Coordinates of C-alpha atoms (C1' of nucleotides) in Angstrom, one line a residue:
Chain A
X947 CA 42.5 -2.3 -5.6
X948 CA 46.2 -2.4 -5.1
X949 CA 48.0 0.9 -5.7
X950 CA 50.2 0.9 -8.7
X951 CA 53.9 0.7 -7.6
X952 CA 56.4 2.9 -9.3
X953 CA 57.5 1.8 -12.8
X954 CA 60.4 -0.6 -12.7
X955 CA 62.1 -1.7 -15.8
X956 CA 62.7 -5.4 -16.1
X957 CA 66.1 -5.5 -17.7
X958 CA 65.7 -9.0 -19.1
X959 CA 62.2 -8.4 -20.4
X960 CA 61.4 -4.7 -20.9
X961 CA 58.0 -5.4 -22.6
X962 CA 56.8 -7.3 -19.6
X963 CA 57.4 -4.2 -17.4
X964 CA 55.4 -2.1 -19.7
X965 CA 52.6 -4.6 -19.7
X966 CA 52.4 -4.8 -15.9
X967 CA 52.4 -1.0 -15.7
X968 CA 49.8 -0.4 -18.4
X969 CA 46.4 0.7 -17.3
X970 CA 44.4 1.5 -20.4
X971 CA 43.3 -0.9 -23.1
X972 CA 45.0 1.3 -25.7
X973 CA 48.3 0.9 -24.0
X974 CA 47.8 -2.9 -23.7
X975 CA 46.9 -3.1 -27.3
X976 CA 50.0 -1.2 -28.4
X977 CA 52.2 -3.5 -26.4
X978 CA 50.4 -6.5 -27.8
X979 CA 51.1 -5.3 -31.3
X980 CA 54.7 -5.1 -30.4
X981 CA 54.6 -8.5 -28.9
X982 CA 53.3 -10.1 -32.0
X983 CA 56.3 -8.9 -34.0
X984 CA 58.7 -10.5 -31.5
X985 CA 59.1 -14.1 -30.6
X986 CA 58.1 -13.3 -27.0
X987 CA 54.5 -14.2 -27.9
X988 CA 55.1 -17.8 -27.1
X989 CA 56.3 -17.1 -23.6
X990 CA 53.5 -18.4 -21.3
X991 CA 54.3 -15.9 -18.6
X992 CA 54.0 -12.9 -21.0
X993 CA 50.8 -14.3 -22.4
X994 CA 49.3 -14.8 -18.9
X995 CA 50.2 -11.2 -18.0
X996 CA 48.6 -10.0 -21.2
X997 CA 45.3 -11.9 -20.5
X998 CA 45.4 -10.5 -16.9
X999 CA 45.7 -7.0 -18.2
X1000 CA 43.0 -7.4 -20.8
X1001 CA 40.5 -8.9 -18.2
X1002 CA 41.3 -6.5 -15.4
X1003 CA 38.2 -4.6 -14.1
X1004 CA 39.9 -1.3 -14.8
X1005 CA 39.8 -1.6 -18.6
X1006 CA 38.3 -4.9 -19.5
X1007 CA 38.4 -5.9 -23.2
X1008 CA 37.1 -9.5 -23.1
X1009 CA 36.7 -9.8 -26.8
X1010 CA 40.3 -9.0 -27.4
X1011 CA 41.3 -11.3 -24.5
X1012 CA 39.3 -14.2 -26.0
X1013 CA 41.1 -13.5 -29.4
X1014 CA 44.5 -13.7 -27.7
X1015 CA 43.4 -16.8 -25.7
X1016 CA 42.3 -18.6 -28.8
X1017 CA 45.6 -18.1 -30.5
X1018 CA 47.5 -19.7 -27.6
X1019 CA 48.4 -23.3 -28.4
X1020 CA 48.3 -24.8 -25.0
X1021 CA 46.6 -22.5 -22.5
X1022 CA 47.5 -23.5 -19.0
X1023 CA 45.3 -23.4 -15.8
X1024 CA 46.3 -19.8 -15.0
X1025 CA 45.1 -18.6 -18.4
X1026 CA 41.8 -20.5 -18.2
X1027 CA 41.2 -19.2 -14.7
X1028 CA 42.0 -15.6 -15.8
X1029 CA 39.4 -15.9 -18.5
X1030 CA 36.8 -17.3 -16.1
X1031 CA 37.5 -14.6 -13.6
X1032 CA 37.4 -11.9 -16.3
X1033 CA 34.0 -13.0 -17.6
X1034 CA 32.5 -13.3 -14.2
X1035 CA 33.7 -9.8 -13.2
X1036 CA 32.4 -8.2 -16.4
X1037 CA 29.0 -9.8 -15.8
X1038 CA 29.2 -12.5 -18.4
X1039 CA 29.0 -15.5 -16.2
X1040 CA 27.6 -17.6 -19.0
X1041 CA 30.8 -17.4 -20.8
X1042 CA 32.7 -18.1 -17.6
X1043 CA 30.8 -21.4 -17.2
X1044 CA 31.5 -22.2 -20.9
X1045 CA 35.2 -21.9 -20.2
X1046 CA 34.9 -24.2 -17.2
X1047 CA 33.0 -26.8 -19.2
X1048 CA 35.8 -26.8 -21.8
X1049 CA 38.4 -27.2 -19.0
X1050 CA 36.6 -30.2 -17.6
X1051 CA 37.4 -32.2 -20.7
X1052 CA 41.0 -31.8 -19.8
X1053 CA 40.7 -32.2 -16.1
X1054 CA 44.4 -31.7 -15.4
X1055 CA 43.7 -28.0 -15.9
X1056 CA 41.3 -27.7 -13.0
X1057 CA 43.0 -26.6 -9.8
X1058 CA 41.9 -25.0 -6.6
X1059 CA 42.0 -21.6 -8.2
X1060 CA 39.4 -22.5 -10.7
X1061 CA 36.6 -23.4 -8.4
X1062 CA 36.1 -20.1 -6.5
X1063 CA 35.7 -18.2 -9.8
X1064 CA 33.3 -20.7 -11.4
X1065 CA 31.3 -21.0 -8.2
X1066 CA 30.9 -17.2 -8.2
X1067 CA 29.7 -17.4 -11.8
X1068 CA 27.1 -19.9 -10.8
X1069 CA 26.0 -17.6 -8.0
X1070 CA 25.6 -14.6 -10.4
X1071 CA 23.8 -16.8 -13.0
X1072 CA 21.6 -18.4 -10.4
X1073 CA 22.8 -21.7 -11.9
X1074 CA 21.5 -23.9 -9.1
X1075 CA 22.0 -27.2 -11.0
X1076 CA 25.5 -26.4 -12.2
X1077 CA 26.4 -25.1 -8.7
X1078 CA 25.4 -28.3 -7.0
X1079 CA 27.2 -30.4 -9.6
X1080 CA 30.4 -28.4 -9.0
X1081 CA 29.9 -28.8 -5.3
X1082 CA 30.0 -32.6 -5.9
X1083 CA 33.1 -32.3 -8.0
X1084 CA 34.9 -30.2 -5.3
X1085 CA 34.1 -32.9 -2.7
X1086 CA 35.2 -35.7 -5.1
X1087 CA 38.5 -34.0 -5.9
X1088 CA 39.2 -33.2 -2.3
X1089 CA 39.5 -29.4 -2.3
X1090 CA 38.0 -29.2 1.1
X1091 CA 41.0 -27.9 2.8
X1092 CA 41.1 -24.8 0.6
X1093 CA 39.3 -21.9 2.4
X1094 CA 38.8 -20.1 -0.9
X1095 CA 37.0 -23.0 -2.4
X1096 CA 34.9 -23.4 0.8
X1097 CA 34.1 -19.7 0.7
X1098 CA 33.2 -20.0 -2.9
X1099 CA 30.6 -22.7 -2.0
X1100 CA 29.2 -20.8 0.9
X1101 CA 29.0 -17.6 -1.2
X1102 CA 27.2 -19.4 -4.0
X1103 CA 24.6 -20.9 -1.7
X1104 CA 24.3 -17.5 -0.1
X1105 CA 23.4 -16.0 -3.5
X1106 CA 20.8 -18.7 -3.9
X1107 CA 19.4 -17.8 -0.5
X1108 CA 19.9 -21.5 0.4
X1109 CA 20.7 -21.3 4.1
X1110 CA 20.6 -25.0 4.7
X1111 CA 23.2 -25.8 2.1
X1112 CA 25.4 -22.9 3.2
X1113 CA 25.2 -24.0 6.8
X1114 CA 26.0 -27.6 5.8
X1115 CA 29.2 -26.5 4.0
X1116 CA 30.1 -24.0 6.8
X1117 CA 29.6 -26.5 9.7
X1118 CA 31.3 -29.3 7.8
X1119 CA 34.4 -27.4 6.9
X1120 CA 37.6 -27.5 9.0
X1121 CA 38.8 -24.3 7.4
X1122 CA 36.9 -21.2 8.2
X1123 CA 38.1 -17.6 8.1
X1124 CA 36.6 -14.2 8.8
X1125 CA 35.2 -14.2 5.2
X1126 CA 33.3 -17.4 5.8
X1127 CA 31.8 -16.1 9.0
X1128 CA 30.8 -12.8 7.3
X1129 CA 29.2 -14.6 4.3
X1130 CA 27.1 -16.6 6.8
X1131 CA 26.3 -13.4 8.7
X1132 CA 25.1 -11.7 5.6
X1133 CA 23.0 -14.7 4.6
X1134 CA 21.2 -14.6 8.0
X1135 CA 20.5 -10.9 7.5
X1136 CA 19.4 -11.5 4.0
X1137 CA 16.9 -14.2 5.0
X1138 CA 15.5 -11.8 7.6
X1139 CA 16.7 -13.8 10.6
X1140 CA 18.4 -11.1 12.7
X1141 CA 18.4 -13.3 15.8
X1142 CA 20.4 -16.0 14.1
X1143 CA 22.7 -13.3 12.8
X1144 CA 23.2 -11.9 16.4
X1145 CA 24.0 -15.4 17.6
X1146 CA 26.6 -15.9 15.0
X1147 CA 28.0 -12.4 15.6
X1148 CA 28.4 -13.3 19.3
X1149 CA 30.1 -16.6 18.5
X1150 CA 32.6 -15.2 15.9
X1151 CA 36.2 -15.7 17.0
X1152 CA 37.1 -12.3 15.4
X1153 CA 35.2 -9.5 13.8
X1154 CA 36.1 -6.7 11.4
X1155 CA 34.3 -3.6 10.1
X1156 CA 32.4 -5.6 7.6
X1157 CA 30.9 -7.9 10.3
X1158 CA 29.8 -4.9 12.3
X1159 CA 28.4 -3.2 9.2
X1160 CA 26.4 -6.3 8.3
X1161 CA 24.8 -6.3 11.7
X1162 CA 23.9 -2.6 11.5
X1163 CA 22.4 -3.1 8.1
X1164 CA 20.6 -6.1 9.4
X1165 CA 19.0 -4.4 12.3
X1166 CA 18.2 -1.4 10.1
X1167 CA 16.4 -3.6 7.6
X1168 CA 14.0 -5.0 10.2
X1169 CA 12.4 -1.6 10.1
X1170 CA 11.2 -1.6 13.6
X1171 CA 12.1 1.4 15.8
X1172 CA 13.5 -0.8 18.5
X1173 CA 15.8 -2.6 16.1
X1174 CA 17.1 0.7 14.8
X1175 CA 18.0 1.6 18.4
X1176 CA 19.9 -1.7 18.5
X1177 CA 21.6 -0.8 15.2
X1178 CA 22.6 2.5 16.8
X1179 CA 24.0 0.7 19.8
X1180 CA 26.2 -1.4 17.7
X1181 CA 27.2 1.6 15.6
X1182 CA 28.3 3.6 18.7
X1183 CA 30.2 0.6 20.0
X1184 CA 32.1 -0.5 17.0
X1185 CA 35.8 0.2 17.1
X1186 CA 36.4 1.4 13.6
X1187 CA 33.7 2.8 11.2
X1188 CA 34.0 3.1 7.4
X1189 CA 31.7 4.7 4.9
X1190 CA 29.6 1.6 4.7
X1191 CA 28.9 1.5 8.4
X1192 CA 27.9 5.2 8.4
X1193 CA 25.7 4.7 5.3
X1194 CA 24.0 1.7 6.8
X1195 CA 23.2 3.5 9.9
X1196 CA 21.9 6.6 8.1
X1197 CA 19.8 4.4 5.9
X1198 CA 18.3 2.6 8.9
X1199 CA 17.0 6.0 10.1
X1200 CA 16.0 7.3 6.7
X1201 CA 14.0 4.2 5.9
X1202 CA 11.7 4.6 9.0
X1203 CA 11.4 8.3 8.3
X1204 CA 13.7 9.6 11.1
X1205 CA 15.1 12.1 8.7
X1206 CA 16.4 14.4 11.5
X1207 CA 18.5 11.7 13.1
X1208 CA 19.6 10.6 9.6
X1209 CA 20.6 14.1 8.6
X1210 CA 22.5 14.7 11.8
X1211 CA 24.7 11.6 11.2
X1212 CA 25.0 12.5 7.6
X1213 CA 26.5 15.9 8.6
X1214 CA 28.8 14.1 11.1
X1215 CA 30.1 11.5 8.7
X1216 CA 33.8 12.3 7.9
X1217 CA 33.6 11.3 4.2
X1218 CA 30.7 11.0 1.9
X1219 CA 30.2 9.3 -1.5
X1220 CA 27.4 9.1 -4.0
X1221 CA 25.7 6.3 -2.0
X1222 CA 25.5 8.3 1.2
X1223 CA 24.0 11.2 -0.7
X1224 CA 21.5 9.0 -2.4
X1225 CA 20.4 7.5 0.9
X1226 CA 19.8 10.9 2.4
X1227 CA 18.1 12.3 -0.8
X1228 CA 15.8 9.3 -1.1
X1229 CA 15.1 9.4 2.7
X1230 CA 13.6 12.9 2.3
X1231 CA 11.8 12.1 -1.0
X1232 CA 10.1 9.0 0.5
X1233 CA 9.0 10.8 3.6
X1234 CA 7.1 13.8 2.4
X1235 CA 10.0 16.2 2.3
X1236 CA 10.6 16.6 -1.5
X1237 CA 11.9 20.1 -1.1
X1238 CA 14.7 19.0 1.2
X1239 CA 15.4 16.2 -1.2
X1240 CA 15.9 18.6 -4.1
X1241 CA 18.0 20.9 -1.9
X1242 CA 20.3 18.1 -1.0
X1243 CA 20.6 17.0 -4.6
X1244 CA 21.7 20.5 -5.5
X1245 CA 24.2 20.5 -2.7
X1246 CA 25.6 17.3 -3.9
X1247 CA 26.2 18.7 -7.3
X1248 CA 27.8 21.8 -5.8
X1249 CA 30.2 19.6 -3.9
X1250 CA 31.3 18.1 -7.2
X1251 CA 30.0 14.7 -6.5
X1252 CA 29.1 13.1 -9.8
X1253 CA 25.6 11.6 -9.6
X1254 CA 24.9 8.1 -11.0
X1255 CA 21.6 6.5 -12.0
X1256 CA 20.6 5.7 -8.5
X1257 CA 21.2 9.0 -7.0
X1258 CA 19.0 10.9 -9.4
X1259 CA 16.0 8.7 -8.6
X1260 CA 15.3 10.4 -5.3
X1261 CA 15.5 13.8 -7.0
X1262 CA 13.2 12.8 -9.8
X1263 CA 10.7 11.4 -7.3
X1264 CA 10.8 14.7 -5.4
X1265 CA 10.0 16.5 -8.7
X1266 CA 7.0 14.3 -9.2
X1267 CA 5.7 15.0 -5.8
X1268 CA 6.1 18.7 -6.2
X1269 CA 4.9 18.9 -9.8
X1270 CA 8.3 20.6 -10.4
X1271 CA 8.4 20.2 -14.1
X1272 CA 11.2 22.6 -14.8
X1273 CA 13.5 21.0 -12.3
X1274 CA 12.5 17.5 -13.5
X1275 CA 13.3 18.5 -17.0
X1276 CA 16.6 20.0 -15.9
X1277 CA 17.6 16.7 -14.3
X1278 CA 16.6 14.8 -17.4
X1279 CA 18.7 17.1 -19.6
X1280 CA 21.6 17.0 -17.1
X1281 CA 21.6 13.2 -17.4
X1282 CA 21.7 13.3 -21.1
X1283 CA 24.4 16.0 -21.1
X1284 CA 26.7 14.2 -18.7
X1285 CA 25.9 10.8 -20.2
X1286 CA 24.6 9.2 -17.1
X1287 CA 23.1 5.9 -18.3
X1288 CA 19.4 5.5 -17.9
X1289 CA 18.1 2.0 -17.2
X1290 CA 14.4 0.9 -17.1
X1291 CA 14.1 2.1 -13.5
X1292 CA 15.3 5.7 -14.3
X1293 CA 13.2 5.8 -17.4
X1294 CA 10.1 4.7 -15.5
X1295 CA 10.8 7.3 -12.9
X1296 CA 11.1 9.9 -15.6
X1297 CA 7.8 8.8 -17.2
X1298 CA 6.1 9.0 -13.8
X1299 CA 7.6 12.5 -13.2
X1300 CA 6.5 13.9 -16.5
X1301 CA 3.0 12.4 -16.0
X1302 CA 2.6 13.7 -12.5
X1303 CA 3.8 17.1 -13.8
X1304 CA 1.2 17.0 -16.5
X1305 CA 3.6 16.9 -19.4
X1306 CA 2.0 13.9 -21.3
X1307 CA 4.1 14.6 -24.4
X1308 CA 7.4 14.1 -22.7
X1309 CA 6.1 11.1 -20.8
X1310 CA 4.9 9.6 -24.0
X1311 CA 8.2 10.2 -25.8
X1312 CA 10.3 8.4 -23.1
X1313 CA 7.7 5.6 -22.7
X1314 CA 7.6 4.8 -26.4
X1315 CA 11.4 5.0 -26.8
X1316 CA 12.0 2.5 -24.0
X1317 CA 13.6 -0.6 -25.5
X1318 CA 12.1 -2.7 -22.7
X1319 CA 9.1 -2.1 -20.5
X1320 CA 8.0 -3.8 -17.3
X1321 CA 4.7 -4.0 -15.4
X1322 CA 5.9 -1.0 -13.5
X1323 CA 6.5 1.1 -16.6
X1324 CA 3.0 0.3 -17.8
X1325 CA 1.6 1.0 -14.4
X1326 CA 3.1 4.5 -14.3
X1327 CA 1.8 5.2 -17.7
X1328 CA -1.7 3.9 -17.0
X1329 CA -2.0 5.7 -13.7
X1330 CA -0.5 8.9 -15.3
X1331 CA -3.1 8.8 -18.1
X1332 CA -5.8 8.2 -15.5
X1333 CA -4.9 11.1 -13.2
X1334 CA -4.7 13.4 -16.3
X1335 CA -8.2 12.4 -17.2
X1336 CA -7.4 10.1 -20.2
X1337 CA -9.3 7.0 -19.0
X1338 CA -9.8 5.6 -22.5
X1339 CA -6.2 5.9 -23.3
X1340 CA -5.3 4.2 -20.0
X1341 CA -7.5 1.3 -21.0
X1342 CA -5.9 1.2 -24.5
X1343 CA -2.4 1.2 -22.8
X1344 CA -3.5 -1.8 -20.7
X1345 CA -4.7 -3.5 -23.9
X1346 CA -1.3 -2.9 -25.4
X1347 CA 0.3 -4.4 -22.4
X1348 CA -1.8 -7.5 -22.9
X1349 CA -0.8 -7.7 -26.5
X1350 CA 2.9 -7.5 -25.6
X1351 CA 2.3 -10.4 -23.2
X1352 CA 3.8 -8.7 -20.1
X1353 CA 2.9 -10.6 -17.0
X1354 CA 0.5 -8.8 -14.6
X1355 CA 0.7 -8.3 -10.9
X1356 CA -1.9 -7.0 -8.5
X1357 CA -0.6 -3.5 -8.6
X1358 CA -1.3 -3.1 -12.3
X1359 CA -5.0 -3.7 -11.7
X1360 CA -4.9 -1.1 -9.0
X1361 CA -3.6 1.3 -11.6
X1362 CA -6.2 0.4 -14.2
X1363 CA -9.0 0.7 -11.6
X1364 CA -7.9 4.1 -10.4
X1365 CA -7.6 5.3 -14.0
X1366 CA -11.2 4.2 -14.6
X1367 CA -12.3 5.8 -11.4
X1368 CA -10.7 9.1 -12.3
X1369 CA -12.3 9.1 -15.7
X1370 CA -15.6 7.9 -14.5
X1371 CA -15.5 4.7 -16.6
X1372 CA -17.7 2.7 -14.2
X1373 CA -18.7 -0.2 -16.4
X1374 CA -15.2 -0.6 -17.8
X1375 CA -13.7 -0.6 -14.3
X1376 CA -16.2 -3.1 -13.1
X1377 CA -15.4 -5.3 -16.1
X1378 CA -11.7 -5.2 -15.4
X1379 CA -12.3 -6.1 -11.8
X1380 CA -14.3 -9.1 -12.8
X1381 CA -11.7 -10.2 -15.4
X1382 CA -9.0 -9.8 -12.8
X1383 CA -10.4 -12.7 -10.8
X1384 CA -11.6 -14.8 -13.8
X1385 CA -9.0 -14.3 -16.5
X1386 CA -5.9 -13.5 -14.6
X1387 CA -6.4 -15.4 -11.4
X1388 CA -5.3 -12.4 -9.4
X1389 CA -7.0 -12.4 -6.0
X1390 CA -8.3 -8.9 -5.2
X1391 CA -6.9 -7.3 -2.1
X1392 CA -8.6 -4.7 0.1
X1393 CA -6.9 -2.0 -2.0
X1394 CA -8.7 -3.3 -5.1
X1395 CA -12.0 -3.3 -3.3
X1396 CA -11.2 0.3 -2.2
X1397 CA -10.8 1.2 -5.9
X1398 CA -14.0 -0.5 -6.8
X1399 CA -15.8 1.3 -4.0
X1400 CA -14.3 4.6 -5.1
X1401 CA -15.3 3.9 -8.7
X1402 CA -18.9 3.2 -7.8
X1403 CA -19.2 5.9 -5.1
X1404 CA -17.8 8.7 -7.3
X1405 CA -20.3 7.8 -10.0
X1406 CA -23.1 8.2 -7.4
X1407 CA -23.8 4.5 -7.0
X1408 CA -23.4 4.5 -3.3
X1409 CA -25.8 1.6 -2.6
X1410 CA -23.8 -0.6 -4.9
X1411 CA -20.6 0.6 -3.2
X1412 CA -22.0 -0.3 0.2
X1413 CA -23.0 -3.7 -1.3
X1414 CA -19.5 -4.3 -2.4
X1415 CA -18.1 -3.5 1.1
X1416 CA -20.6 -5.8 2.8
X1417 CA -20.1 -8.7 0.5
X1418 CA -16.3 -8.7 0.1
X1419 CA -14.4 -11.6 1.6
X1420 CA -12.2 -9.5 4.0
X1421 CA -12.9 -7.0 6.8
X1422 CA -13.3 -3.5 5.5
X1423 CA -10.6 -1.1 6.8
X1424 CA -10.8 2.5 7.6
X1425 CA -9.5 3.7 4.2
X1426 CA -12.5 1.9 2.6
X1427 CA -15.0 3.6 4.8
X1428 CA -13.2 6.9 4.2
X1429 CA -13.6 6.6 0.5
X1430 CA -17.3 6.0 0.9
X1431 CA -17.6 8.9 3.3
X1432 CA -16.0 11.3 0.8
X1433 CA -18.5 10.2 -1.8
X1434 CA -21.3 10.8 0.7
X1435 CA -20.4 14.5 0.7
X1436 CA -20.3 14.8 -3.1
X1437 CA -23.7 13.1 -3.3
X1438 CA -25.2 14.5 -0.1
X1439 CA -26.1 11.2 1.5
X1440 CA -26.5 12.2 5.2
X1441 CA -27.9 8.9 6.5
X1442 CA -25.2 6.8 4.9
X1443 CA -22.6 9.2 6.1
X1444 CA -23.8 8.8 9.7
X1445 CA -23.7 5.0 9.2
X1446 CA -20.1 5.2 7.8
X1447 CA -18.9 7.3 10.7
X1448 CA -20.3 4.8 13.2
X1449 CA -18.2 2.1 11.4
X1450 CA -15.2 4.4 11.6
X1451 CA -15.7 4.9 15.4
X1452 CA -15.8 1.1 15.7
X1453 CA -12.5 0.9 14.0
X1454 CA -11.2 3.7 16.2
X1455 CA -10.4 5.6 13.1
X1456 CA -12.5 8.6 13.8
X1457 CA -9.9 11.3 13.5
X1458 CA -10.6 15.0 13.1
X1459 CA -10.8 14.7 9.3
X1460 CA -13.8 12.4 9.6
X1461 CA -15.7 14.8 11.9
X1462 CA -14.8 17.8 9.7
X1463 CA -16.2 15.9 6.7
X1464 CA -19.4 14.9 8.6
X1465 CA -19.9 18.5 9.8
X1466 CA -19.5 19.7 6.2
X1467 CA -22.0 17.2 5.0
X1468 CA -24.5 18.4 7.5
X1469 CA -23.8 22.0 6.5
X1470 CA -24.1 21.3 2.8
X1471 CA -27.7 20.1 3.3
X1472 CA -28.6 22.9 5.8
X1473 CA -28.6 20.8 9.0
X1474 CA -26.9 23.5 10.9
X1475 CA -27.6 22.2 14.4
X1476 CA -25.9 18.9 13.6
X1477 CA -23.0 20.7 11.9
X1478 CA -22.4 22.8 15.0
X1479 CA -22.8 19.8 17.3
X1480 CA -20.0 18.1 15.5
X1481 CA -17.8 21.2 15.4
X1482 CA -18.2 21.4 19.2
X1483 CA -17.3 17.8 19.5
X1484 CA -14.1 18.4 17.7
X1485 CA -13.3 21.3 19.9
X1486 CA -14.2 19.5 23.1
X1487 CA -12.2 16.5 22.3
X1488 CA -9.3 18.8 21.5
X1489 CA -8.6 17.1 18.2
X1490 CA -5.8 18.4 16.2
X1491 CA -6.4 19.2 12.6
X1492 CA -3.6 18.3 10.3
X1493 CA -2.8 21.4 8.3
X1494 CA -3.1 21.0 4.6
X1495 CA -0.5 22.4 2.3
X1496 CA 0.3 22.5 -1.4
X1497 CA 3.3 23.6 -3.4
X1498 CA 3.9 24.9 -6.9
X1499 CA 7.0 25.7 -8.9
X1500 CA 7.5 29.3 -9.9
X1501 CA 10.5 30.1 -12.0
X1502 CA 12.3 27.0 -10.7
X1503 CA 11.5 27.8 -7.0
X1504 CA 9.2 25.7 -4.9
X1505 CA 6.6 27.9 -3.2
X1506 CA 4.7 26.2 -0.4
X1507 CA 1.3 27.3 0.7
X1508 CA 0.0 26.3 4.1
X1509 CA -3.7 26.3 4.8
X1510 CA -4.8 29.3 6.8
X1511 CA -1.5 31.1 6.4
X1512 CA -2.2 34.0 4.1
X1513 CA 0.8 36.1 5.0
X1514 CA 3.0 34.5 2.4
X1515 CA 4.8 37.0 0.0
X1516 CA 2.8 35.5 -2.8
X1517 CA -0.5 35.4 -1.1
X1518 CA -1.6 38.9 -2.0
X1519 CA -0.8 38.5 -5.6
X1520 CA -2.5 35.1 -5.6
X1521 CA -5.6 36.7 -4.0
X1522 CA -5.9 39.3 -6.7
X1523 CA -5.4 36.7 -9.4
X1524 CA -8.2 34.5 -7.9
X1525 CA -10.4 37.6 -7.7
X1526 CA -9.9 38.6 -11.3
X1527 CA -10.7 35.1 -12.3
X1528 CA -13.8 35.2 -10.3
X1529 CA -14.8 38.5 -11.9
X1530 CA -14.1 37.0 -15.3
X1531 CA -16.3 34.0 -14.7
X1532 CA -19.2 36.2 -13.5
X1533 CA -19.2 38.5 -16.4
Chain B
dA1137 C1' 32.0 -10.7 2.7
dT1138 C1' 29.1 -5.1 3.9
dA1139 C1' 25.7 0.5 2.0
dG1140 C1' 21.5 3.5 -2.3
dG1141 C1' 16.8 3.2 -7.0
dG1142 C1' 10.8 2.8 -10.3
dT1143 C1' 4.2 1.7 -9.8
dT1144 C1' -1.6 2.4 -6.2
dA1145 C1' -6.0 5.5 -3.3
dG1146 C1' -6.9 12.2 -1.4

DNA sequence: ATAGGGTTAG
């Protein structure tokens, strides 16, 4: 955005000066009211300026702009183009295309300024057919030498993800600038072809910060450790960095769970915005460090950074993981109070948070007040009901989803199956699994078989579970055997457990947890020698045991308990509580 | 022309 120059009074036309200086809609409207009373209203230059002000992204008032536009007797190209630009920028590309269609009937209005805007509208609308048609028109009318038009075309094909067409325009054009190269670079990255991007990057006659940032982002998105190193190399070598380059680099680390490296850069970056904070918060939340995520969120608020919809997601997710109901509630209230808009994604995250924190009431309230629901919203609800033991309600929710005609994906079946498994609804679960293949034509994946095995095994039907594993179309993975092994303990099936461990050894997935479980199974049925033999094996192989931990929220503080560590300030109190409960249950 | 967001198994 250009900085507003100091107010200069136009002697010949004082109103015009005010108009160009006005920033808020109210000011513009006032001036317009004055304009109507004067004869200046017919001056095309004044009217153009008025439309420009009314459609500016600072204070757009497209309805009013359209009103003014319709009262103009013979709108010129500039006015048309201003309307198209305004509609595209305020995300109403359909209207923009309408304007364009109207212009076409008087083709003298169409100039080289029209096409970039209308092509952009096609890109936003995903209007593939219209886009190609306009492409043809551009060629016919010979606007090839205009780099803005060419970039409009490349940009549009880039939005469609149509590399071939974008390349065709790019290669065939005589006029390329840095923007054209950068759009192509971005398209390569977007289609996952980092090698092609690197080739272009090397060939580019000149590069700017944006080109470098695209490459860093691209290498970061490949999500392999080696490529992140490559991203870092570029990052360290680029001549000038801006917030986007820093954020892209931090995100590259955060996405692969290298939170330490990410946080270090985050501390080093000279200037932060909401996006950089969100990246860091989400990085922690997605990699098992919800406490750190919440801490950062608090820090962000302290620094006076106003959170937006996206930046609260990480914090909400952290609350779900911690079961931190009070803090989750606080964030929810904070959003209401500070009028942060909540879209489907935020609402879904909130439903998930309330469900995971066991507050079904609040989850219900949001869920049923949602104007639109997606598969994901339903999934969150169904899984939430399931983990809270309301299997029947979960199935009812699924039925409601069917009635609303929401298309299903494979994950929703995973949700329904886990809900059944948690509630012990074996026949219902089996039924859903069958219907999944038959009625919905969704091919079950290993994860679905895992759920089915879990469902049967928990209910004690271990033979059937084994049957499923042996008859399924794909190779069973270690998670699947793990599920079965866990059920072996609950149902004391020693022989089957030994069989399962053999399979896990074959898969080289026999970690310490597996042997601990096996040893416990032996111990449960009194086979002490075997139990000891396995214990010794764990010790001899020097296998490290992952320490278990859990956390609860006490008065808004997150208290973490680590297995085996009983020296926590809360431990003594906890012990006495547990003991008094035990005494109560005995007497 | 470049950066951030929701769902699964313990």
